[in-house]
mmCIF file of C-alpha atoms in Angstrom:
data_model
loop_
_atom_site.group_PDB
_atom_site.id
_atom_site.type_symbol
_atom_site.label_atom_id
_atom_site.label_comp_id
_atom_site.label_asym_id
_atom_site.label_seq_id
_atom_site.Cartn_x
_atom_site.Cartn_y
_atom_site.Cartn_z
ATOM 1 C CA MET A 3 0.126 10.287 28.341
ATOM 2 C CA LYS A 4 1.474 9.313 25.098
ATOM 3 C CA ARG A 5 -0.894 10.058 21.904
ATOM 4 C CA VAL A 6 -1.453 7.731 18.746
ATOM 5 C CA LEU A 7 -3.189 8.570 15.817
ATOM 6 C CA VAL A 8 -4.393 5.516 13.631
ATOM 7 C CA VAL A 9 -5.360 6.817 10.003
ATOM 8 C CA TYR A 10 -6.207 4.014 7.876
ATOM 9 C CA TYR A 11 -8.534 2.852 4.630
ATOM 10 C CA SER A 12 -9.896 -0.606 4.307
ATOM 11 C CA GLN A 13 -11.876 -2.581 2.004
ATOM 12 C CA SER A 14 -11.813 -5.847 2.659
ATOM 13 C CA GLY A 15 -11.074 -5.819 6.088
ATOM 14 C CA ASP A 16 -7.491 -6.845 6.335
ATOM 15 C CA VAL A 17 -5.906 -3.123 6.983
ATOM 16 C CA ARG A 18 -8.529 -3.051 9.888
ATOM 17 C CA ASN A 19 -7.767 -6.183 11.224
ATOM 18 C CA ALA A 20 -4.093 -5.635 11.103
ATOM 19 C CA LEU A 21 -4.349 -2.632 13.116
ATOM 20 C CA GLU A 22 -6.467 -3.706 15.487
ATOM 21 C CA ALA A 23 -4.084 -6.761 16.180
ATOM 22 C CA LEU A 24 -1.165 -4.364 16.255
ATOM 23 C CA THR A 25 -2.727 -1.609 18.473
ATOM 24 C CA VAL A 26 -3.999 -4.360 21.387
ATOM 25 C CA PRO A 27 -0.732 -4.346 23.184
ATOM 26 C CA LEU A 28 -1.044 -0.366 22.990
ATOM 27 C CA GLN A 29 -4.122 -0.377 25.261
ATOM 28 C CA ALA A 30 -2.291 0.886 28.384
ATOM 29 C CA PRO A 31 -3.318 3.376 31.103
ATOM 30 C CA ASP A 32 -0.493 6.183 29.818
ATOM 31 C CA VAL A 33 -1.457 5.891 25.733
ATOM 32 C CA GLU A 34 -4.191 7.176 24.232
ATOM 33 C CA ILE A 35 -5.235 6.001 20.547
ATOM 34 C CA CYS A 36 -7.476 7.883 18.268
ATOM 35 C CA TRP A 37 -8.871 5.817 15.359
ATOM 36 C CA LEU A 38 -9.631 8.064 12.013
ATOM 37 C CA PRO A 39 -11.165 6.024 9.182
ATOM 38 C CA ILE A 40 -10.747 7.767 5.975
ATOM 39 C CA ASP A 41 -12.523 7.728 2.663
ATOM 40 C CA THR A 42 -13.109 9.834 -0.715
ATOM 41 C CA ALA A 43 -15.947 11.632 -1.881
ATOM 42 C CA PRO A 44 -17.793 9.901 -3.476
ATOM 43 C CA PRO A 45 -16.398 6.486 -1.779
ATOM 44 C CA TYR A 46 -15.440 3.410 -3.841
ATOM 45 C CA SER A 47 -17.806 0.480 -3.748
ATOM 46 C CA PHE A 48 -16.659 -2.850 -2.275
ATOM 47 C CA PRO A 49 -17.137 -5.399 -4.162
ATOM 48 C CA TRP A 50 -16.062 -3.532 -6.983
ATOM 49 C CA GLY A 51 -17.820 -3.539 -10.694
ATOM 50 C CA ALA A 52 -14.978 -5.113 -12.939
ATOM 51 C CA ARG A 53 -15.292 -1.863 -14.903
ATOM 52 C CA GLU A 54 -14.896 0.582 -11.958
ATOM 53 C CA PHE A 55 -12.100 -1.489 -10.848
ATOM 54 C CA PHE A 56 -9.732 -1.230 -13.563
ATOM 55 C CA ASP A 57 -10.893 2.594 -14.293
ATOM 56 C CA CYS A 58 -9.106 3.916 -11.261
ATOM 57 C CA MET A 59 -5.828 2.574 -12.683
ATOM 58 C CA PRO A 60 -5.035 6.096 -14.417
ATOM 59 C CA GLU A 61 -5.503 8.250 -11.377
ATOM 60 C CA SER A 62 -3.611 5.477 -9.181
ATOM 61 C CA LEU A 63 -0.514 5.573 -10.822
ATOM 62 C CA ASN A 64 -0.483 9.465 -12.119
ATOM 63 C CA GLY A 65 -0.996 10.500 -8.471
ATOM 64 C CA GLU A 66 -4.764 12.104 -9.120
ATOM 65 C CA PRO A 67 -6.837 11.256 -6.126
ATOM 66 C CA PRO A 68 -10.504 12.445 -5.772
ATOM 67 C CA PRO A 69 -11.282 14.833 -2.757
ATOM 68 C CA LEU A 70 -10.768 13.613 0.623
ATOM 69 C CA ALA A 71 -14.382 12.870 2.482
ATOM 70 C CA PRO A 72 -14.598 14.913 5.576
ATOM 71 C CA VAL A 73 -13.089 13.897 8.640
ATOM 72 C CA ALA A 74 -13.395 14.682 12.400
ATOM 73 C CA LEU A 75 -10.151 15.794 12.831
ATOM 74 C CA ASP A 76 -8.201 19.044 13.713
ATOM 75 C CA PRO A 77 -4.963 19.229 11.662
ATOM 76 C CA GLY A 78 -3.472 20.890 14.221
ATOM 77 C CA GLU A 79 -3.742 18.206 16.835
ATOM 78 C CA ARG A 80 -0.158 16.823 17.836
ATOM 79 C CA PHE A 81 0.283 12.939 18.323
ATOM 80 C CA ASP A 82 3.515 11.321 19.367
ATOM 81 C CA LEU A 83 3.035 8.653 16.914
ATOM 82 C CA VAL A 84 1.029 8.016 13.883
ATOM 83 C CA ILE A 85 0.096 4.794 12.402
ATOM 84 C CA LEU A 86 -1.048 4.462 8.710
ATOM 85 C CA GLY A 87 -2.883 1.530 7.387
ATOM 86 C CA TRP A 88 -2.979 1.412 3.407
ATOM 87 C CA GLN A 89 -2.942 -0.878 0.749
ATOM 88 C CA VAL A 90 -1.674 -0.610 -3.125
ATOM 89 C CA TRP A 91 -3.787 -0.073 -6.188
ATOM 90 C CA PHE A 92 -1.921 -0.776 -9.535
ATOM 91 C CA LEU A 93 1.555 -0.348 -7.929
ATOM 92 C CA SER A 94 0.349 2.668 -6.258
ATOM 93 C CA PRO A 95 -0.932 3.789 -2.434
ATOM 94 C CA SER A 96 -4.649 3.420 -2.966
ATOM 95 C CA LEU A 97 -6.545 6.578 -3.955
ATOM 96 C CA PRO A 98 -7.920 6.991 -0.413
ATOM 97 C CA ILE A 99 -4.706 6.929 0.957
ATOM 98 C CA GLN A 100 -3.106 9.377 -1.796
ATOM 99 C CA ALA A 101 -6.126 11.796 -1.011
ATOM 100 C CA PHE A 102 -5.384 12.046 2.795
ATOM 101 C CA LEU A 103 -1.441 12.567 2.251
ATOM 102 C CA THR A 104 -2.220 15.293 -0.128
ATOM 103 C CA ALA A 105 -5.025 16.671 1.701
ATOM 104 C CA PRO A 106 -4.610 19.705 4.337
ATOM 105 C CA GLU A 107 -5.646 17.104 6.990
ATOM 106 C CA ALA A 108 -2.235 15.850 6.521
ATOM 107 C CA GLU A 109 -0.667 18.501 8.671
ATOM 108 C CA VAL A 110 -1.639 16.595 11.525
ATOM 109 C CA LEU A 111 1.505 14.313 10.472
ATOM 110 C CA ARG A 112 4.186 17.539 10.547
ATOM 111 C CA GLY A 113 6.671 16.105 13.144
ATOM 112 C CA ALA A 114 5.170 12.979 14.039
ATOM 113 C CA ARG A 115 6.990 9.375 13.743
ATOM 114 C CA VAL A 116 5.078 7.458 11.324
ATOM 115 C CA VAL A 117 4.604 3.851 11.160
ATOM 116 C CA SER A 118 3.121 2.579 7.841
ATOM 117 C CA VAL A 119 1.183 -0.659 7.926
ATOM 118 C CA THR A 120 0.626 -2.128 4.460
ATOM 119 C CA CYS A 121 -1.741 -5.292 3.277
ATOM 120 C CA CYS A 122 -0.989 -6.020 -0.271
ATOM 121 C CA ARG A 123 0.419 -8.517 -3.235
ATOM 122 C CA ARG A 124 4.120 -8.806 -3.568
ATOM 123 C CA MET A 125 4.757 -6.187 -5.763
ATOM 124 C CA TRP A 126 4.672 -3.526 -3.267
ATOM 125 C CA GLN A 127 7.719 -1.617 -3.748
ATOM 126 C CA ARG A 128 7.043 1.059 -6.061
ATOM 127 C CA ALA A 129 4.115 2.023 -3.950
ATOM 128 C CA TYR A 130 5.965 2.175 -0.787
ATOM 129 C CA ALA A 131 8.538 4.718 -2.242
ATOM 130 C CA ARG A 132 5.757 6.846 -3.366
ATOM 131 C CA ALA A 133 3.970 6.460 0.257
ATOM 132 C CA ARG A 134 6.835 7.484 1.909
ATOM 133 C CA ALA A 135 7.713 10.476 -0.305
ATOM 134 C CA LEU A 136 3.713 11.832 0.355
ATOM 135 C CA ILE A 137 4.388 11.176 4.295
ATOM 136 C CA GLU A 138 7.667 13.134 4.124
ATOM 137 C CA ARG A 139 6.412 15.739 2.146
ATOM 138 C CA ALA A 140 3.474 16.199 4.522
ATOM 139 C CA GLY A 141 6.276 16.765 7.369
ATOM 140 C CA GLY A 142 5.708 13.318 8.835
ATOM 141 C CA GLN A 143 8.935 11.157 9.993
ATOM 142 C CA HIS A 144 8.544 7.836 8.408
ATOM 143 C CA THR A 145 10.381 5.371 10.761
ATOM 144 C CA ASP A 146 9.503 2.069 10.219
ATOM 145 C CA SER A 147 6.990 -0.068 7.706
ATOM 146 C CA ILE A 148 5.076 -3.289 8.307
ATOM 147 C CA VAL A 149 4.546 -5.179 5.297
ATOM 148 C CA LEU A 150 1.915 -8.240 5.024
ATOM 149 C CA THR A 151 1.510 -9.790 1.499
ATOM 150 C CA HIS A 152 -1.302 -11.776 0.347
ATOM 151 C CA GLN A 153 -1.048 -15.393 0.419
ATOM 152 C CA GLY A 154 0.814 -17.477 -2.138
ATOM 153 C CA GLY A 155 3.568 -16.478 -4.435
ATOM 154 C CA SER A 156 3.229 -13.910 -6.936
ATOM 155 C CA LEU A 157 1.143 -15.684 -9.703
ATOM 156 C CA ALA A 158 -1.273 -16.872 -6.910
ATOM 157 C CA GLY A 159 -1.740 -12.968 -5.872
ATOM 158 C CA TYR A 160 -2.203 -11.925 -9.921
ATOM 159 C CA ILE A 161 -5.189 -13.988 -9.652
ATOM 160 C CA THR A 162 -6.707 -13.912 -6.092
ATOM 161 C CA ALA A 163 -6.362 -10.566 -5.360
ATOM 162 C CA PRO A 164 -8.729 -9.127 -8.624
ATOM 163 C CA LEU A 165 -10.866 -11.836 -7.733
ATOM 164 C CA LEU A 166 -11.224 -10.441 -3.708
ATOM 165 C CA MET A 167 -11.949 -7.098 -5.170
ATOM 166 C CA ILE A 168 -14.445 -7.804 -7.804
ATOM 167 C CA THR A 169 -16.593 -10.380 -5.893
ATOM 168 C CA GLY A 170 -15.719 -9.852 -2.248
ATOM 169 C CA ARG A 171 -14.744 -13.513 -1.627
ATOM 170 C CA ARG A 172 -11.598 -14.984 -0.298
ATOM 171 C CA ASP A 173 -12.570 -18.592 -0.517
ATOM 172 C CA ARG A 174 -9.624 -21.283 -1.659
ATOM 173 C CA ARG A 175 -10.001 -22.192 -4.972
ATOM 174 C CA ILE A 176 -8.448 -25.046 -6.998
ATOM 175 C CA LEU A 177 -4.517 -24.491 -6.868
ATOM 176 C CA LEU A 178 -5.260 -21.222 -5.211
ATOM 177 C CA PRO A 179 -4.621 -20.218 -1.495
ATOM 178 C CA ALA A 180 -7.718 -17.970 0.105
ATOM 179 C CA ALA A 181 -7.212 -14.455 -1.100
ATOM 180 C CA GLY A 182 -5.734 -11.633 1.001
ATOM 181 C CA VAL A 183 -3.605 -11.766 4.287
ATOM 182 C CA ALA A 184 -3.312 -14.587 6.409
ATOM 183 C CA ARG A 185 -4.836 -14.551 9.812
ATOM 184 C CA GLY A 186 -1.520 -16.056 11.405
ATOM 185 C CA ASP A 187 0.356 -13.112 9.744
ATOM 186 C CA ILE A 188 -2.161 -10.372 10.910
ATOM 187 C CA ASP A 189 -2.261 -12.039 14.737
ATOM 188 C CA ALA A 190 1.278 -12.047 14.841
ATOM 189 C CA LEU A 191 1.751 -8.158 14.812
ATOM 190 C CA GLY A 192 0.870 -8.614 18.359
ATOM 191 C CA ARG A 193 4.451 -9.221 18.841
ATOM 192 C CA VAL A 194 5.199 -5.879 17.388
ATOM 193 C CA GLY A 195 2.901 -3.769 19.053
ATOM 194 C CA GLU A 196 4.464 -4.842 22.065
ATOM 195 C CA ARG A 197 7.670 -3.521 21.148
ATOM 196 C CA LEU A 198 6.015 -0.481 20.111
ATOM 197 C CA LEU A 199 4.699 -0.216 23.813
ATOM 198 C CA ALA A 200 7.910 -0.654 25.597
ATOM 199 C CA THR A 201 9.753 1.823 23.312
ATOM 200 C CA ARG A 202 6.866 4.687 23.973
ATOM 201 C CA ASP A 203 9.686 6.528 25.461
ATOM 202 C CA ARG A 204 11.158 7.138 22.091
ATOM 203 C CA TRP A 205 8.228 7.469 20.026
ATOM 204 C CA ALA A 206 8.814 11.501 19.984
ATOM 205 C CA GLU A 207 12.519 11.924 19.861
ATOM 206 C CA PRO A 208 13.877 14.554 17.837
ATOM 207 C CA GLU A 209 15.942 12.525 15.489
ATOM 208 C CA PRO A 210 13.703 9.518 15.284
ATOM 209 C CA ALA A 211 15.226 6.030 14.285
ATOM 210 C CA SER A 212 13.569 2.789 13.370
ATOM 211 C CA LEU A 213 11.937 1.149 16.481
ATOM 212 C CA LEU A 214 10.977 -2.380 14.640
ATOM 213 C CA SER A 215 13.736 -2.927 12.300
ATOM 214 C CA ASP A 216 14.513 -6.640 14.346
ATOM 215 C CA VAL A 217 11.026 -7.568 14.836
ATOM 216 C CA ALA A 218 9.448 -6.283 11.739
ATOM 217 C CA PRO A 219 12.246 -6.299 9.158
ATOM 218 C CA VAL A 220 11.490 -5.314 5.545
ATOM 219 C CA SER A 221 13.635 -6.070 2.319
ATOM 220 C CA LEU A 222 13.014 -5.720 -1.352
ATOM 221 C CA ASP A 223 12.128 -9.087 -2.809
ATOM 222 C CA VAL A 224 13.876 -9.785 -6.177
ATOM 223 C CA GLY A 225 11.499 -11.956 -7.183
ATOM 224 C CA SER A 226 8.945 -9.167 -7.371
ATOM 225 C CA LEU A 227 11.182 -6.427 -8.293
ATOM 226 C CA LEU A 228 11.926 -8.127 -11.570
ATOM 227 C CA PRO A 229 8.316 -8.133 -12.682
ATOM 228 C CA GLU A 230 7.679 -4.811 -11.153
ATOM 229 C CA ALA A 231 10.183 -3.036 -12.786
ATOM 230 C CA ALA A 232 9.348 -4.891 -16.068
ATOM 231 C CA VAL A 233 5.394 -3.675 -15.969
ATOM 232 C CA VAL A 234 5.784 -0.145 -14.618
ATOM 233 C CA PRO A 235 7.087 1.671 -17.992
ATOM 234 C CA PRO A 236 4.057 0.370 -20.089
ATOM 235 C CA MET A 237 1.571 0.883 -17.356
ATOM 236 C CA GLU A 238 2.630 4.508 -16.699
ATOM 237 C CA ALA A 239 2.533 4.800 -20.527
ATOM 238 C CA ILE A 240 -0.965 3.550 -20.510
ATOM 239 C CA ALA A 241 -2.244 5.548 -17.362
ATOM 240 C CA ARG A 242 -1.115 9.000 -19.126
ATOM 241 C CA LEU A 243 -2.702 7.874 -22.660
ATOM 242 C CA ALA A 244 -6.226 7.323 -20.843
ATOM 243 C CA ARG A 245 -5.774 10.387 -18.821
ATOM 244 C CA ARG A 246 -5.623 12.470 -21.791
ATOM 245 C CA CYS A 247 -8.446 10.583 -23.476
ATOM 246 C CA GLY A 248 -10.861 11.397 -20.483
ATOM 247 C CA THR A 249 -12.043 11.694 -16.569
ATOM 248 C CA PRO A 250 -12.438 8.652 -14.610
ATOM 249 C CA GLY A 251 -15.732 6.914 -16.095
ATOM 250 C CA SER A 252 -15.768 8.605 -19.275
ATOM 251 C CA LEU A 253 -16.315 6.261 -22.543
ATOM 252 C CA ALA A 254 -13.791 8.277 -24.285
ATOM 253 C CA ARG A 255 -11.138 6.626 -22.201
ATOM 254 C CA GLN A 256 -12.392 2.946 -22.237
ATOM 255 C CA PRO A 257 -10.548 1.477 -25.181
ATOM 256 C CA VAL A 258 -7.368 2.669 -23.570
ATOM 257 C CA ILE A 259 -8.321 0.865 -20.191
ATOM 258 C CA GLY A 260 -9.301 -2.368 -22.589
ATOM 259 C CA LEU A 261 -5.550 -2.243 -23.614
ATOM 260 C CA PHE A 262 -4.428 -2.229 -19.910
ATOM 261 C CA VAL A 263 -6.656 -5.090 -18.981
ATOM 262 C CA LEU A 264 -5.179 -6.944 -22.440
ATOM 263 C CA MET A 265 -1.368 -6.083 -21.087
ATOM 264 C CA LEU A 266 -2.660 -7.692 -17.696
ATOM 265 C CA VAL A 267 -4.018 -11.003 -18.957
ATOM 266 C CA THR A 268 -1.344 -11.380 -21.781
ATOM 267 C CA TRP A 269 2.023 -10.053 -21.131
ATOM 268 C CA LEU A 270 2.078 -10.056 -17.086
ATOM 269 C CA PRO A 271 1.343 -13.651 -16.781
ATOM 270 C CA VAL A 272 4.565 -14.484 -19.093
ATOM 271 C CA VAL A 273 6.617 -11.799 -16.952
ATOM 272 C CA LEU A 274 5.267 -13.515 -13.655
ATOM 273 C CA LEU A 275 5.911 -17.001 -14.481
ATOM 274 C CA ALA A 276 9.553 -16.230 -16.313
ATOM 275 C CA SER A 277 10.427 -14.154 -13.119
ATOM 276 C CA ALA A 278 9.397 -17.273 -10.914
ATOM 277 C CA LEU A 279 11.364 -19.622 -13.188
ATOM 278 C CA LEU A 280 14.289 -17.533 -13.958
ATOM 279 C CA THR A 281 15.080 -15.066 -11.032
ATOM 280 C CA PRO A 282 18.657 -16.246 -10.125
ATOM 281 C CA VAL A 283 19.317 -15.751 -14.247
ATOM 282 C CA LEU A 284 17.622 -12.799 -14.304
ATOM 283 C CA ARG A 285 18.994 -11.315 -11.353
ATOM 284 C CA VAL A 286 22.105 -11.523 -13.193
ATOM 285 C CA VAL A 287 21.252 -9.991 -16.722
ATOM 286 C CA PHE A 288 19.240 -7.334 -15.671
ATOM 287 C CA ALA A 289 21.640 -6.153 -12.681
ATOM 288 C CA ARG A 290 22.005 -3.093 -13.712
ATOM 289 C CA ARG A 291 18.412 -2.036 -14.703
ATOM 290 C CA LEU A 292 17.427 -3.356 -11.063
ATOM 291 C CA SER A 293 20.344 -1.233 -9.391
ATOM 292 C CA ARG A 294 18.590 1.774 -10.967
ATOM 293 C CA TYR A 295 15.019 0.873 -10.159
ATOM 294 C CA VAL A 296 16.189 0.315 -6.699
ATOM 295 C CA ARG A 297 18.147 3.572 -6.539
ATOM 296 C CA GLY A 298 14.440 4.992 -7.746
ATOM 297 C CA LEU A 299 12.398 3.629 -5.074
ATOM 298 C CA ARG A 300 14.759 4.836 -1.865
ATOM 299 C CA PRO A 301 14.375 8.316 -0.706
#
């Protein structure tokens, strides 16, 4: 009997839907699937209030998650395959996922093959590198990553993703696609699940290699790397300053959070638009900086 653990955090439903589509083919007589939804204590609300949404930016970037809510899991249990479903918050793994990966419960990953499933905007590369590092620090063997990006390009996601988080609505708007991951992209994960089932005899191999590189390839998107590399340094500086000014929710740090919001509505759109229009040129001009940034992302 092969054992699969599905660990996930989902707010809008995209992550849960993606995991359900992926695991349908795994419902075989010789496969046991255990589901483990996680959360923090206290939990984050959905939809978010605008202030609460932006106020979690410093802890997301600084890697300071709140405590993990109690889970019905014995960390000493062992699984042949762990599927980790997560999303990106402010260029970082979401705080509930960071809470799990840094908690004693993450011991369940030790020695297990880990396949991650991410639902996010197009700027996910920094978050992926951090999540992979946390998985490996916990003892997991991360071999494959499935990334489902929101509908539309980076500029569309810049608007639709926050609206989804704050309003809870994913309707199409004028000139904008519906928010979140397209249903067709989620349904297509059934084919990936079939590959996982077909390779179940390799799940627990001592030195695991990728199982999905040809059916779910992941590559670095230069068009998204450019704006990400440009905004990471000021975001990290603002996050450190906000943390020095106060703890989550404190009034003392709200002016710094306001500075971050100002950057989002002024500088970031310019960076995204310039990247969309000038990617071929910028790729040459900033080749060295991009090369350094990519080296920093890779383990």
